[in-house]
Each structure stands twice: as C-alpha cells, then as structure tokens.
C-alpha cells in the first residue's frame, strides 16, 4: 500500500492505482470525458488534470500512477482554471445546439460546463458544419457534436472487436468515424449502440422512434400494442432517479397504459416460446447426430441478439448453419401479435401496430430485416430504447415513481421466471437447460434454485456441462450424454469463443452469445452510464424477479401450453416454422 494525501486527506491505496482510481476509492470525484473503467487510459480529454506537489505541470489523473507520499490536489484554483480552459476549448469546437439535442438532459459536457461555472463563450473556434449520418436504421451520428474523446473507439474496437470507428486525420481536421468518413452503413457496424451508450455528448445516439409512436397512439384507426423486453424492468427506474437494479415492472405497465397503449404485453411471453422452439431444435440436432448418425451443425448458437447475428453474417458467415433458426423473442412476438392475437380480437394484421421497448439499438435494425414480415406486413413497427421510453413517460406528464403496480395483459403478457433471465448473460442458456433437462429426464434441473451457477456473472466466457442420467425411454440415445455448453457476452468475447470452436478446442453442444457486455441488461439503449457495478445490480434484480415468480420454467407457462393447443400445434410445427423461425443467408 502507498500512503498519500488527496486534498489534505491521508489515505492508503493500492500501489498499482492511478490517481483517478485512488480518488474514486476515497469518494472524491475527478471529472473525465474520455476515461472508461477497465480500459487503458487515453488521456485524450485532459479534463482530469490534478496538481501533484513537486510536479512542474498538472498531471492527468487517469494516466498518472500513485507514488508513496504523493500529495495531490484535485480541486485547487490552478486545477479549476485549467479544467475550465479545457472545457471552454472543447465547447468552442462543439456544435452546441443544446436546445434540440437528444442529450439535453444528460450531456456530460454541458453538466461539466455548468459545474465549472462557464456562462458564456470565451473562444469561438472553427466548427464543423452539421452533417448527420442517418444511414443505418438504428443509430445516427453527428460529427459536429463529437468532442473526440474516443470512448466510442474503445468500445467498438476493444470490447466489441468490431472496428467500425477510428480516429482519422490530424489537427483541426481530426474526426472520429468510419474509415474515410464514409457513412456507417458502408462499414461492418453491427448497430449494437455501445458507442451511443458511452458517448458523453449527443454525437452518436439511437434513431428516434418517439414521434412515430405518438402518431400511432393518436390514430384512432390503429390498435397499438406494446411489448417490453426482459431487461427494461431492471433499468428504466434509473431514468427517474431510482437506484440501479430497482425493479419497476408494475409501474412501467401503468405508465404504458396511461400513455394510451391498447394492450400492454411482454416480450417474456415470446422468450418462453423461444425456449420451447430452440430447446426442441437442439434436441432435433442431437437426435440427428447421436441417434441417426447424420450430420448436424453443432454447437447450436442462440439467435436472439440481432447485433450478434449481424456480427456472424459479417465475420463468420461459414458458421451461419450453426445458428438456431428461431427468430428472436421480439420478432416471434411481432408475428404472433399480428396473426394469433389479431384473430382473437377480430382485426387484420395491418390494423395492429406493434411497438417494442428494447434495451438494444440493433432491435430497430432487426425489425426492418426483410425476413421479418411473416404476418404479411412488417411484424414489429417501431422499437423504442429504454431511454426513449423514459423520455415519452416524462413527456406525458406521468409521475412515474408514484404509479401503482399494473399487470400485463393476457395472453401475450404471461411469462415464467425463465423468460426474465433472458436479460442476463447466461440466462438464455439457463432457461433452455431448465426445460430441456426436464423434457428429457422428467426431473427438474439439478442445482440450487434451478440456477446453473457457472453460467452466471460477468466473466467474459463461461462454460458448464451436465450429464443426462435416467432419461425417458424416447431419449435413450442421450443416456449418460454430457451436454457441454458455453456462454459469451460482448462481441470481443464472442470472437474469441468462435475462434476457439473453429480451432477444435471447444466441443460444445449449445452456445449462447449476447452482443452487449452483461447481456441485454447492458444494452446500447439502456440508461447511461452503465459500468460493471450497474450491470451487477441489474443482474441481481432480474434473478430476484425470476425467483419471485410462481412459474419458473418456460414449458410450465399455461399461456404457452394454450397457444400450442389453440394455434401452433407443437414446437417445430409447420405454423411454428412459418411464424417463429427464419433463415439467414451465408
Ligand atoms: Fe434482449 Fe431478447 S433478452 S435479445 O437481450 O432474447 O434487446 O431484454 O428482448 O428479442 O426476450 C434485448 C432483453 C430481448 C429478444 C428477449
């Protein structure tokens, strides 16, 4: 340990800490616009400068290691003046059209300017002309707002391993963006929105569907239904000042009703259906291989996360046969809302508008895929991120935290705890194992509280195996088979796992991959700012929701039993294939 003083407070800190980390540990906030926890400091913004006794110049706290006996001042006059100058220079180049900016309420640059007492424009620098890149369905990029902090470059390259964004050119001409400043849709961007989640200003943000949703709600000729993704309920409250991990399922339902939706449903219903279909598909592939001794593409990959599907299409097209043919729960829901539910209420598909609330920006892109029109029209019409829903709730004047606990509508709002955990890394796999194990053996999944412990938590790649003992006679070919599974979250980890599989070092039967770190609870459309401690709290909330449910396995959801009896027949039936499955082209 080193003994140092920060603002005259004596503290003992680990020898390998930076000044920024030591200050945070001591409860002292040093502002920064470029630092991302867990990544090498960039030192790009220079906002975190501090005064170190004996040093001639101010030092960047993010990149300066502590030394024994160091005396640091984080808020001296000299520091405040330097920090103020840095922020004023950033503002002089920034297109600060705050009145119309999406980040009006939570812009880190604006907050810092207010904190530093900047009230007018001292320097008027040269500014880029506004040039909105709205070439993708999910994201928009406004280069004139970019402050070149490079957080987006870090997440796109180091976390996601995608590499769609780079710093280019020098001096005033420096820009951050796709190669040669081309539009985002001309490079291999998977539209995950992790860049938008870390952008401190409004330079990258989700494509706005708010006006379109209000227009649909105002149209008396439209029956407008909403589905809410599993991860929303553990994060939406943060937009209203509640602690990360506060469950707001019931208040969210009440808010959606108050906004005028005709029915409030749950993507979780379709997540349960996904388990029935994806679990049956896995058993079918295992039957082919182990019983019929035919070829089968194994491991089977999960297919619910659209950024992951796009990543596979761009980077590993030869592995597309491994991906489950199941559509994502969002898209299964859309197809059923415009067929099964439409029949029930006597409406045509085109009279129904399906709105999704998703933690994910890539869901906006997924809804527009040409494969996703099996109801005869576009199955999901609009996708709001968690942040957009919060803005709509605020705009509608609803006092969110005061709302009563509402209940989802039947039948597409009924779900099991297995569906809740889709939101967490490892959750789709655990949900699938709860059902597959019981279908094959007739007994519940062993393990405490139906959990598969090695698959939980934030480690990047996780593995587990399970022996199928005393199986039912119809599955005798699976007797004593060790089912091996793996889970990866964040596309950088996905790439490592795929390379391992291609090198013959990972002999798995089933693999879950989620695009975003932590799974959907860490999606690119979730409330800012998401770090690992926030992810962990959301994950705990989701497990709590699961454990509090009377039904915790997808195959025990009575609404699922009913839809098979009334409409679909059985998993993998012809109608299931038509509405719930799809095919991606290699
Ligand atoms: Fe997800 Fe999914 S869990 S992909 O992470 O399979 O976005 O929440 O809705 O579709 O159910 C996201 C979350 C979500 C789908 C489900």
XYZ file of C-alpha atoms and ligand atoms in Angstrom:
602
model
C 0.000 0.000 0.000
C 1.050 3.611 -0.503
C 0.222 6.417 1.888
C -0.801 9.551 0.022
C -2.888 12.636 0.676
C -5.689 13.812 -1.544
C -6.969 17.312 -0.791
C -5.188 17.065 2.578
C -6.955 13.784 3.442
C -4.480 10.994 4.311
C -5.369 7.723 2.551
C -3.769 4.322 1.941
C -4.211 2.995 -1.561
C -3.036 0.043 -3.671
C 0.365 0.561 -5.264
C -0.937 -0.138 -8.773
C -3.671 2.503 -8.739
C -3.808 5.675 -10.775
C -4.624 8.972 -9.113
C -8.120 8.778 -10.627
C -8.740 5.340 -9.111
C -7.326 6.383 -5.746
C -9.551 9.453 -5.663
C -12.640 7.429 -6.593
C -11.848 4.935 -3.848
C -11.652 7.828 -1.409
C -15.024 9.190 -2.549
C -13.548 12.140 -4.443
C -14.868 12.659 -7.948
C -12.442 13.858 -10.595
C -14.337 14.650 -13.789
C -13.296 12.993 -17.053
C -14.831 12.869 -20.507
C -12.709 10.097 -22.016
C -11.941 7.527 -19.303
C -13.672 4.145 -19.379
C -13.239 1.835 -16.421
C -11.387 -1.373 -17.256
C -9.554 0.148 -20.229
C -6.167 1.737 -20.643
C -6.400 5.497 -20.073
C -6.479 7.543 -23.255
C -5.589 10.880 -21.707
C -7.499 12.406 -24.612
C -9.719 14.978 -22.934
C -7.312 16.380 -20.254
C -10.288 17.242 -18.062
C -8.999 15.085 -15.199
C -5.855 17.149 -14.587
C -4.749 17.448 -10.944
C -1.957 19.190 -9.076
C 0.773 16.950 -7.667
C 3.113 18.561 -5.145
C 6.578 18.942 -6.657
C 5.466 18.412 -10.271
C 6.019 21.287 -12.684
C 2.897 20.660 -14.746
C -0.596 19.485 -13.976
C -0.947 15.716 -14.379
C -3.793 13.711 -15.978
C -5.249 11.719 -13.072
C -6.375 8.852 -15.344
C -2.846 8.164 -16.592
C -0.675 9.027 -13.561
C 0.174 6.209 -11.138
C 0.209 6.995 -7.422
C 3.560 7.073 -5.595
C 4.222 6.744 -1.914
C 3.968 10.077 -0.118
C 2.286 11.842 -3.030
C 0.279 14.939 -2.158
C -2.496 15.623 -4.650
C -4.933 18.470 -5.067
C -7.937 17.702 -7.253
C -9.764 20.993 -6.935
C -7.235 23.798 -6.409
C -7.636 27.136 -8.153
C -4.936 26.155 -10.652
C -6.743 22.885 -11.391
C -10.124 24.558 -11.722
C -8.771 27.178 -14.122
C -7.012 24.585 -16.278
C -10.064 22.361 -16.349
C -12.234 25.306 -17.229
C -9.923 26.247 -20.094
C -10.012 22.680 -21.452
C -13.803 22.593 -21.360
C -14.076 26.059 -22.927
C -11.843 24.921 -25.786
C -13.951 21.785 -26.257
C -17.070 23.939 -26.319
C -15.517 26.265 -28.880
C -15.385 23.412 -31.409
C -18.574 21.655 -30.382
C -21.851 22.137 -32.192
C -23.673 23.041 -29.015
C -27.188 23.162 -30.306
C -28.366 22.044 -26.896
C -31.975 23.138 -27.385
C -32.534 20.407 -29.949
C -30.046 17.820 -28.779
C -31.144 14.359 -27.609
C -28.688 14.701 -24.744
C -30.311 17.872 -23.434
C -30.890 16.281 -20.037
C -27.779 14.211 -19.543
C -24.942 15.729 -21.581
C -21.673 15.205 -19.698
C -20.072 18.216 -21.411
C -22.942 20.534 -20.536
C -23.030 19.266 -16.947
C -19.315 19.918 -16.626
C -19.608 23.412 -18.092
C -22.292 24.215 -15.527
C -20.220 22.703 -12.722
C -17.219 24.825 -13.735
C -19.322 27.985 -13.872
C -18.900 28.577 -17.624
C -21.626 31.021 -18.590
C -20.570 32.426 -21.931
C -18.484 31.587 -24.963
C -14.985 32.989 -24.442
C -13.452 31.393 -27.553
C -15.203 30.970 -30.846
C -13.371 28.164 -32.596
C -13.863 26.809 -36.067
C -16.736 24.339 -36.114
C -17.615 21.526 -38.494
C -20.782 22.027 -40.490
C -23.547 19.759 -39.156
C -23.562 16.521 -41.181
C -25.994 13.968 -39.867
C -25.213 10.371 -40.793
C -28.551 8.597 -40.586
C -27.594 5.818 -42.971
C -28.387 2.964 -40.539
C -31.800 2.066 -39.126
C -30.502 2.033 -35.544
C -28.039 4.882 -34.991
C -27.391 8.473 -36.017
C -24.008 10.205 -35.921
C -23.438 13.954 -35.905
C -19.718 14.611 -36.368
C -20.049 18.298 -35.496
C -21.001 17.352 -31.929
C -18.107 14.922 -31.458
C -15.521 16.038 -28.867
C -13.046 13.316 -29.960
C -12.894 11.678 -26.558
C -12.543 8.258 -28.264
C -14.715 6.337 -25.855
C -16.693 5.021 -28.854
C -13.454 3.874 -30.488
C -12.516 1.963 -27.334
C -15.818 0.101 -27.022
C -16.164 -0.587 -30.742
C -12.634 -1.968 -31.054
C -11.644 -3.318 -27.641
C -14.966 -4.501 -26.226
C -16.891 -5.465 -29.337
C -13.987 -6.281 -31.646
C -15.950 -4.722 -34.497
C -13.702 -1.852 -35.520
C -16.245 0.337 -37.293
C -14.977 3.613 -35.750
C -11.476 5.132 -35.833
C -9.705 8.412 -35.206
C -8.637 9.867 -38.564
C -6.725 12.863 -39.891
C -4.838 15.338 -37.687
C -5.185 18.722 -36.026
C -8.430 20.555 -36.616
C -9.317 18.068 -39.384
C -9.246 15.147 -36.912
C -12.501 13.211 -36.878
C -13.756 10.026 -35.294
C -15.819 7.809 -37.543
C -15.923 5.039 -40.114
C -12.930 4.763 -42.462
C -12.599 7.653 -44.928
C -15.537 9.359 -43.183
C -17.951 7.146 -45.065
C -21.484 6.550 -43.759
C -21.947 3.985 -41.024
C -23.937 1.634 -43.243
C -20.938 1.263 -45.570
C -18.798 -0.420 -42.906
C -19.256 -3.591 -40.830
C -21.109 -1.869 -37.972
C -23.456 -4.266 -36.127
C -25.536 -1.374 -34.741
C -25.209 -2.562 -31.133
C -25.180 1.032 -29.871
C -22.408 0.507 -27.327
C -20.857 3.663 -28.858
C -24.064 5.588 -28.121
C -24.069 4.262 -24.563
C -20.642 5.752 -23.769
C -20.759 8.938 -25.873
C -20.605 11.840 -23.383
C -22.447 14.197 -25.758
C -25.075 13.813 -28.485
C -22.681 12.787 -31.276
C -23.930 9.188 -31.512
C -27.416 8.282 -30.487
C -30.251 5.927 -31.332
C -32.552 6.728 -34.239
C -35.586 8.314 -32.682
C -38.959 6.491 -32.977
C -40.764 8.628 -30.388
C -42.748 10.812 -32.804
C -43.837 7.808 -34.855
C -45.108 6.036 -31.736
C -47.048 9.091 -30.547
C -48.581 9.364 -34.038
C -49.691 5.719 -33.899
C -51.160 6.221 -30.410
C -53.085 9.249 -31.680
C -54.508 7.354 -34.672
C -58.000 6.060 -33.775
C -57.788 3.564 -36.635
C -54.833 1.760 -35.057
C -54.843 -0.845 -32.318
C -51.450 -0.199 -30.742
C -49.847 -2.894 -28.569
C -46.543 -2.728 -26.768
C -44.094 -5.453 -25.745
C -41.397 -4.821 -23.150
C -38.100 -6.692 -23.193
C -36.897 -8.592 -20.113
C -34.092 -6.124 -19.355
C -36.201 -2.945 -19.258
C -37.767 -3.599 -15.861
C -34.415 -3.618 -14.061
C -33.141 -0.365 -15.596
C -35.988 2.024 -16.503
C -36.206 3.318 -12.913
C -32.688 4.777 -13.215
C -34.103 7.398 -15.596
C -36.366 8.532 -12.747
C -33.684 8.716 -10.073
C -34.138 5.211 -8.678
C -31.143 3.072 -7.772
C -29.789 0.712 -10.480
C -31.453 -2.652 -10.046
C -34.778 -1.270 -8.797
C -37.487 -3.428 -10.348
C -40.227 -1.285 -11.893
C -42.251 -3.876 -13.835
C -45.654 -2.840 -12.449
C -45.017 0.910 -12.652
C -43.828 0.507 -16.230
C -47.085 -1.284 -17.133
C -49.141 1.511 -15.537
C -47.132 4.171 -17.390
C -47.670 2.411 -20.734
C -51.429 2.202 -20.089
C -51.533 5.865 -19.122
C -49.795 6.723 -22.400
C -52.646 5.108 -24.328
C -51.458 1.687 -25.489
C -54.418 -0.596 -26.214
C -52.682 -3.630 -24.723
C -49.528 -4.000 -22.659
C -47.731 -7.250 -23.357
C -44.412 -8.829 -22.530
C -41.561 -9.956 -24.773
C -41.054 -12.519 -21.987
C -44.053 -14.470 -23.320
C -42.148 -14.888 -26.578
C -38.965 -15.692 -24.665
C -40.794 -18.698 -23.152
C -41.879 -19.681 -26.642
C -38.288 -19.314 -27.842
C -37.201 -21.853 -25.234
C -39.829 -24.331 -26.465
C -38.716 -23.921 -30.070
C -34.969 -23.555 -29.526
C -34.870 -26.404 -26.987
C -36.760 -28.674 -29.432
C -34.372 -27.650 -32.201
C -31.394 -28.596 -30.031
C -32.944 -31.997 -29.290
C -33.571 -32.440 -33.011
C -29.912 -31.693 -33.845
C -28.734 -34.074 -31.088
C -31.104 -36.780 -32.383
C -29.698 -36.418 -35.880
C -26.155 -36.735 -34.664
C -26.373 -39.251 -31.842
C -29.309 -41.438 -32.854
C -29.442 -41.276 -36.639
C -25.687 -40.759 -37.056
C -26.321 -37.984 -39.555
C -24.541 -34.674 -39.898
C -25.823 -31.899 -37.632
C -24.443 -28.400 -37.238
C -23.295 -28.300 -33.623
C -22.844 -26.402 -31.449
C -26.194 -24.733 -31.908
C -25.892 -20.974 -31.412
C -28.573 -18.848 -29.754
C -30.204 -16.384 -32.126
C -31.990 -13.731 -30.059
C -29.451 -10.925 -30.172
C -29.525 -9.069 -33.527
C -26.082 -7.466 -33.207
C -24.642 -10.951 -32.771
C -26.459 -12.203 -35.877
C -25.071 -9.300 -37.873
C -21.583 -9.984 -36.470
C -21.864 -13.618 -37.575
C -23.002 -12.553 -41.035
C -20.090 -10.132 -41.404
C -17.257 -12.019 -39.747
C -18.083 -15.755 -39.534
C -20.580 -16.469 -42.366
C -19.341 -20.056 -42.616
C -20.884 -20.691 -39.162
C -24.396 -19.483 -40.025
C -25.707 -23.104 -40.258
C -24.971 -23.385 -36.522
C -27.290 -20.568 -35.575
C -30.732 -21.588 -34.342
C -33.455 -20.949 -36.893
C -35.579 -19.368 -34.140
C -36.372 -15.704 -34.592
C -35.641 -13.527 -31.594
C -38.428 -13.201 -28.999
C -39.052 -9.636 -30.240
C -39.799 -10.932 -33.721
C -41.748 -14.007 -32.587
C -43.925 -11.639 -30.597
C -44.493 -9.338 -33.585
C -45.512 -12.198 -35.875
C -47.953 -13.613 -33.281
C -49.420 -10.225 -32.347
C -50.401 -9.708 -35.984
C -51.789 -13.245 -36.502
C -52.817 -15.159 -33.346
C -53.749 -12.081 -31.295
C -55.234 -10.280 -34.323
C -57.548 -13.271 -34.921
C -58.587 -13.243 -31.262
C -59.687 -9.600 -31.357
C -61.104 -9.749 -34.890
C -58.586 -7.442 -36.550
C -56.349 -7.648 -39.590
C -52.576 -7.538 -39.334
C -52.426 -4.089 -40.914
C -54.800 -2.660 -38.286
C -52.363 -3.509 -35.489
C -49.255 -1.516 -34.634
C -46.603 -3.357 -32.634
C -44.242 -1.214 -30.565
C -41.298 -2.805 -28.767
C -39.412 -1.363 -25.841
C -35.906 -2.770 -26.008
C -32.591 -2.173 -24.233
C -30.956 -2.601 -27.610
C -30.476 -0.282 -30.584
C -29.896 -3.189 -33.005
C -33.524 -4.242 -32.429
C -34.503 -1.218 -34.572
C -32.479 -2.715 -37.368
C -33.781 -6.246 -36.745
C -37.418 -5.105 -37.050
C -36.654 -3.848 -40.580
C -34.949 -7.025 -41.811
C -36.770 -8.304 -44.902
C -37.105 -11.750 -43.256
C -39.318 -10.275 -40.519
C -42.657 -9.947 -42.337
C -44.298 -13.334 -41.838
C -47.615 -11.835 -40.729
C -47.900 -10.384 -44.244
C -46.765 -6.912 -43.115
C -43.794 -5.689 -41.079
C -44.161 -7.705 -37.857
C -42.720 -5.085 -35.471
C -43.415 -1.483 -36.441
C -41.400 0.643 -34.008
C -38.687 -0.001 -31.453
C -38.077 2.349 -28.535
C -34.978 2.080 -26.391
C -35.298 2.230 -22.591
C -34.068 5.830 -22.821
C -36.698 6.760 -25.406
C -39.479 5.215 -23.321
C -38.314 7.269 -20.334
C -38.488 10.439 -22.441
C -42.018 9.569 -23.561
C -43.119 8.904 -19.977
C -41.635 12.241 -18.869
C -43.233 13.957 -21.861
C -46.640 12.548 -20.997
C -46.517 14.110 -17.549
C -46.823 10.833 -15.666
C -45.271 10.819 -12.171
C -43.530 7.503 -12.737
C -42.368 6.763 -9.213
C -45.874 7.383 -7.836
C -47.631 4.987 -10.203
C -49.486 1.897 -8.926
C -48.310 -1.607 -9.857
C -50.060 -2.567 -13.099
C -50.449 -6.074 -14.554
C -49.580 -7.190 -18.077
C -52.474 -8.225 -20.331
C -53.240 -11.827 -21.260
C -52.376 -13.883 -23.185
C -49.194 -12.346 -24.628
C -48.225 -10.823 -21.294
C -47.911 -14.028 -19.271
C -44.459 -15.442 -18.671
C -42.227 -17.559 -16.447
C -39.110 -16.673 -14.471
C -37.061 -18.432 -17.140
C -38.061 -15.662 -19.533
C -36.938 -12.942 -17.130
C -33.391 -14.208 -17.035
C -33.023 -13.838 -20.815
C -31.918 -10.332 -19.855
C -28.684 -11.550 -18.215
C -25.641 -13.139 -19.775
C -26.085 -16.885 -19.259
C -29.844 -16.525 -18.837
C -30.974 -17.900 -22.194
C -28.806 -20.958 -21.600
C -30.101 -21.497 -18.065
C -33.699 -21.088 -19.240
C -33.111 -23.613 -22.044
C -31.483 -26.111 -19.687
C -34.382 -25.823 -17.216
C -36.717 -27.025 -19.967
C -34.512 -29.409 -21.983
C -33.292 -31.265 -18.887
C -36.841 -31.762 -17.635
C -38.225 -32.788 -21.032
C -35.515 -35.424 -21.385
C -35.363 -36.778 -17.825
C -38.761 -35.895 -16.372
C -36.991 -34.273 -13.409
C -36.184 -30.628 -12.614
C -32.764 -29.274 -13.450
C -30.410 -30.107 -10.569
C -28.621 -27.201 -8.915
C -29.604 -24.745 -6.256
C -32.791 -22.906 -7.021
C -32.790 -24.021 -10.682
C -29.643 -21.981 -11.367
C -26.595 -23.080 -13.348
C -24.023 -21.271 -11.252
C -21.011 -21.416 -13.630
C -23.062 -19.547 -16.259
C -23.935 -16.576 -14.034
C -21.834 -13.445 -13.570
C -19.727 -11.112 -15.648
C -16.818 -13.308 -16.686
C -16.494 -12.920 -20.483
C -16.650 -16.590 -21.475
C -18.272 -19.239 -19.263
C -18.670 -22.993 -19.609
C -20.765 -25.696 -17.952
C -21.632 -29.329 -18.539
C -24.456 -31.538 -17.463
C -24.896 -35.311 -17.575
C -28.296 -36.529 -18.684
C -28.964 -39.501 -16.374
C -32.016 -41.793 -16.237
C -33.517 -40.277 -19.348
C -37.034 -41.080 -20.556
C -37.188 -44.120 -22.897
C -37.804 -41.979 -26.002
C -34.471 -40.238 -25.366
C -32.450 -43.383 -24.590
C -29.757 -42.332 -27.086
C -28.965 -39.464 -24.695
C -28.338 -41.769 -21.732
C -25.236 -40.567 -19.895
C -24.512 -37.910 -22.546
C -22.551 -34.986 -21.171
C -24.153 -31.860 -22.592
C -21.490 -29.154 -22.877
C -22.455 -25.519 -23.137
C -20.707 -22.158 -23.342
C -21.761 -18.544 -22.948
C -20.104 -15.343 -24.194
C -21.190 -11.721 -23.854
C -19.702 -8.754 -25.666
C -18.719 -9.470 -29.261
C -14.991 -9.387 -28.491
C -15.562 -12.409 -26.245
C -17.828 -13.961 -28.878
C -14.999 -13.735 -31.418
C -12.583 -15.434 -29.009
C -15.080 -18.242 -28.375
C -15.764 -18.750 -32.084
C -12.031 -18.909 -32.817
C -11.683 -21.495 -30.069
C -14.516 -23.577 -31.588
C -13.085 -23.288 -35.100
C -9.692 -24.412 -33.805
C -11.353 -27.568 -32.426
C -10.763 -26.513 -28.830
C -14.381 -26.140 -27.776
C -16.514 -29.206 -28.230
C -19.889 -27.748 -27.207
C -23.481 -28.665 -27.984
C -25.089 -25.310 -27.303
C -23.616 -21.794 -27.166
C -25.314 -18.594 -26.009
C -23.964 -15.332 -27.347
C -25.252 -11.904 -26.399
C -23.980 -8.803 -28.162
C -23.616 -6.493 -25.195
C -21.449 -6.758 -22.063
C -23.583 -8.339 -19.343
C -26.246 -9.338 -21.896
C -29.294 -7.168 -22.584
C -29.139 -5.543 -19.139
C -26.051 -3.776 -20.568
C -27.659 -2.972 -23.938
C -26.753 0.085 -26.001
C -30.198 1.626 -25.372
C -30.118 1.383 -21.576
C -29.860 4.370 -19.192
C -26.420 5.937 -19.080
C -23.939 5.361 -17.508
C -23.580 1.561 -17.424
C -20.471 0.134 -15.779
C -19.914 -3.270 -14.188
C -21.323 -2.267 -10.816
C -24.534 -1.101 -12.513
C -24.635 -4.275 -14.626
C -24.269 -6.397 -11.498
C -27.170 -4.648 -9.752
C -29.438 -5.087 -12.766
C -28.471 -8.771 -12.981
C -29.340 -9.310 -9.310
C -32.702 -7.612 -9.820
C -33.526 -9.877 -12.742
C -32.697 -13.030 -10.759
C -34.893 -11.666 -7.968
C -37.770 -11.236 -10.444
C -37.251 -14.833 -11.615
C -37.114 -16.257 -8.100
C -40.288 -14.418 -7.113
C -42.363 -15.936 -9.910
C -44.731 -18.850 -9.184
C -43.770 -20.409 -12.552
C -40.072 -20.511 -13.393
C -39.866 -22.850 -16.383
C -40.992 -21.953 -19.884
C -42.781 -25.262 -20.516
C -44.960 -24.681 -17.418
C -46.305 -21.311 -18.627
C -50.059 -22.015 -19.207
C -50.273 -19.321 -21.889
C -47.596 -21.220 -23.821
C -49.448 -24.532 -23.448
C -52.555 -22.764 -24.695
C -51.022 -21.196 -27.780
C -49.719 -24.610 -28.848
C -53.162 -26.169 -28.266
C -55.087 -23.394 -29.972
C -52.804 -22.268 -32.745
C -49.297 -23.601 -33.238
C -49.798 -27.342 -32.697
C -46.417 -28.301 -31.326
C -42.863 -26.937 -31.293
C -41.291 -27.001 -34.779
C -44.738 -27.486 -36.413
C -45.365 -26.092 -39.879
C -47.048 -22.994 -38.456
C -44.261 -22.529 -35.911
C -41.759 -22.689 -38.725
C -43.686 -20.149 -40.743
C -44.125 -17.600 -37.945
C -41.376 -18.242 -35.427
C -38.369 -19.369 -37.445
C -36.288 -17.820 -40.178
C -33.200 -18.380 -42.269
C -30.097 -16.217 -42.573
C -28.041 -16.321 -45.733
C -24.360 -17.187 -45.609
Fe -32.956 -8.998 -25.065
Fe -34.336 -10.878 -26.010
S -33.295 -10.948 -23.977
S -32.454 -10.063 -27.034
O -31.274 -9.459 -24.662
O -33.900 -12.682 -26.426
O -32.834 -6.493 -26.559
O -34.041 -7.671 -22.624
O -35.825 -8.504 -25.579
O -35.880 -10.412 -28.589
O -36.869 -11.829 -24.640
C -32.841 -7.379 -25.906
C -33.543 -8.062 -23.494
C -34.838 -9.112 -25.542
C -35.346 -10.658 -27.587
C -35.955 -11.474 -25.172
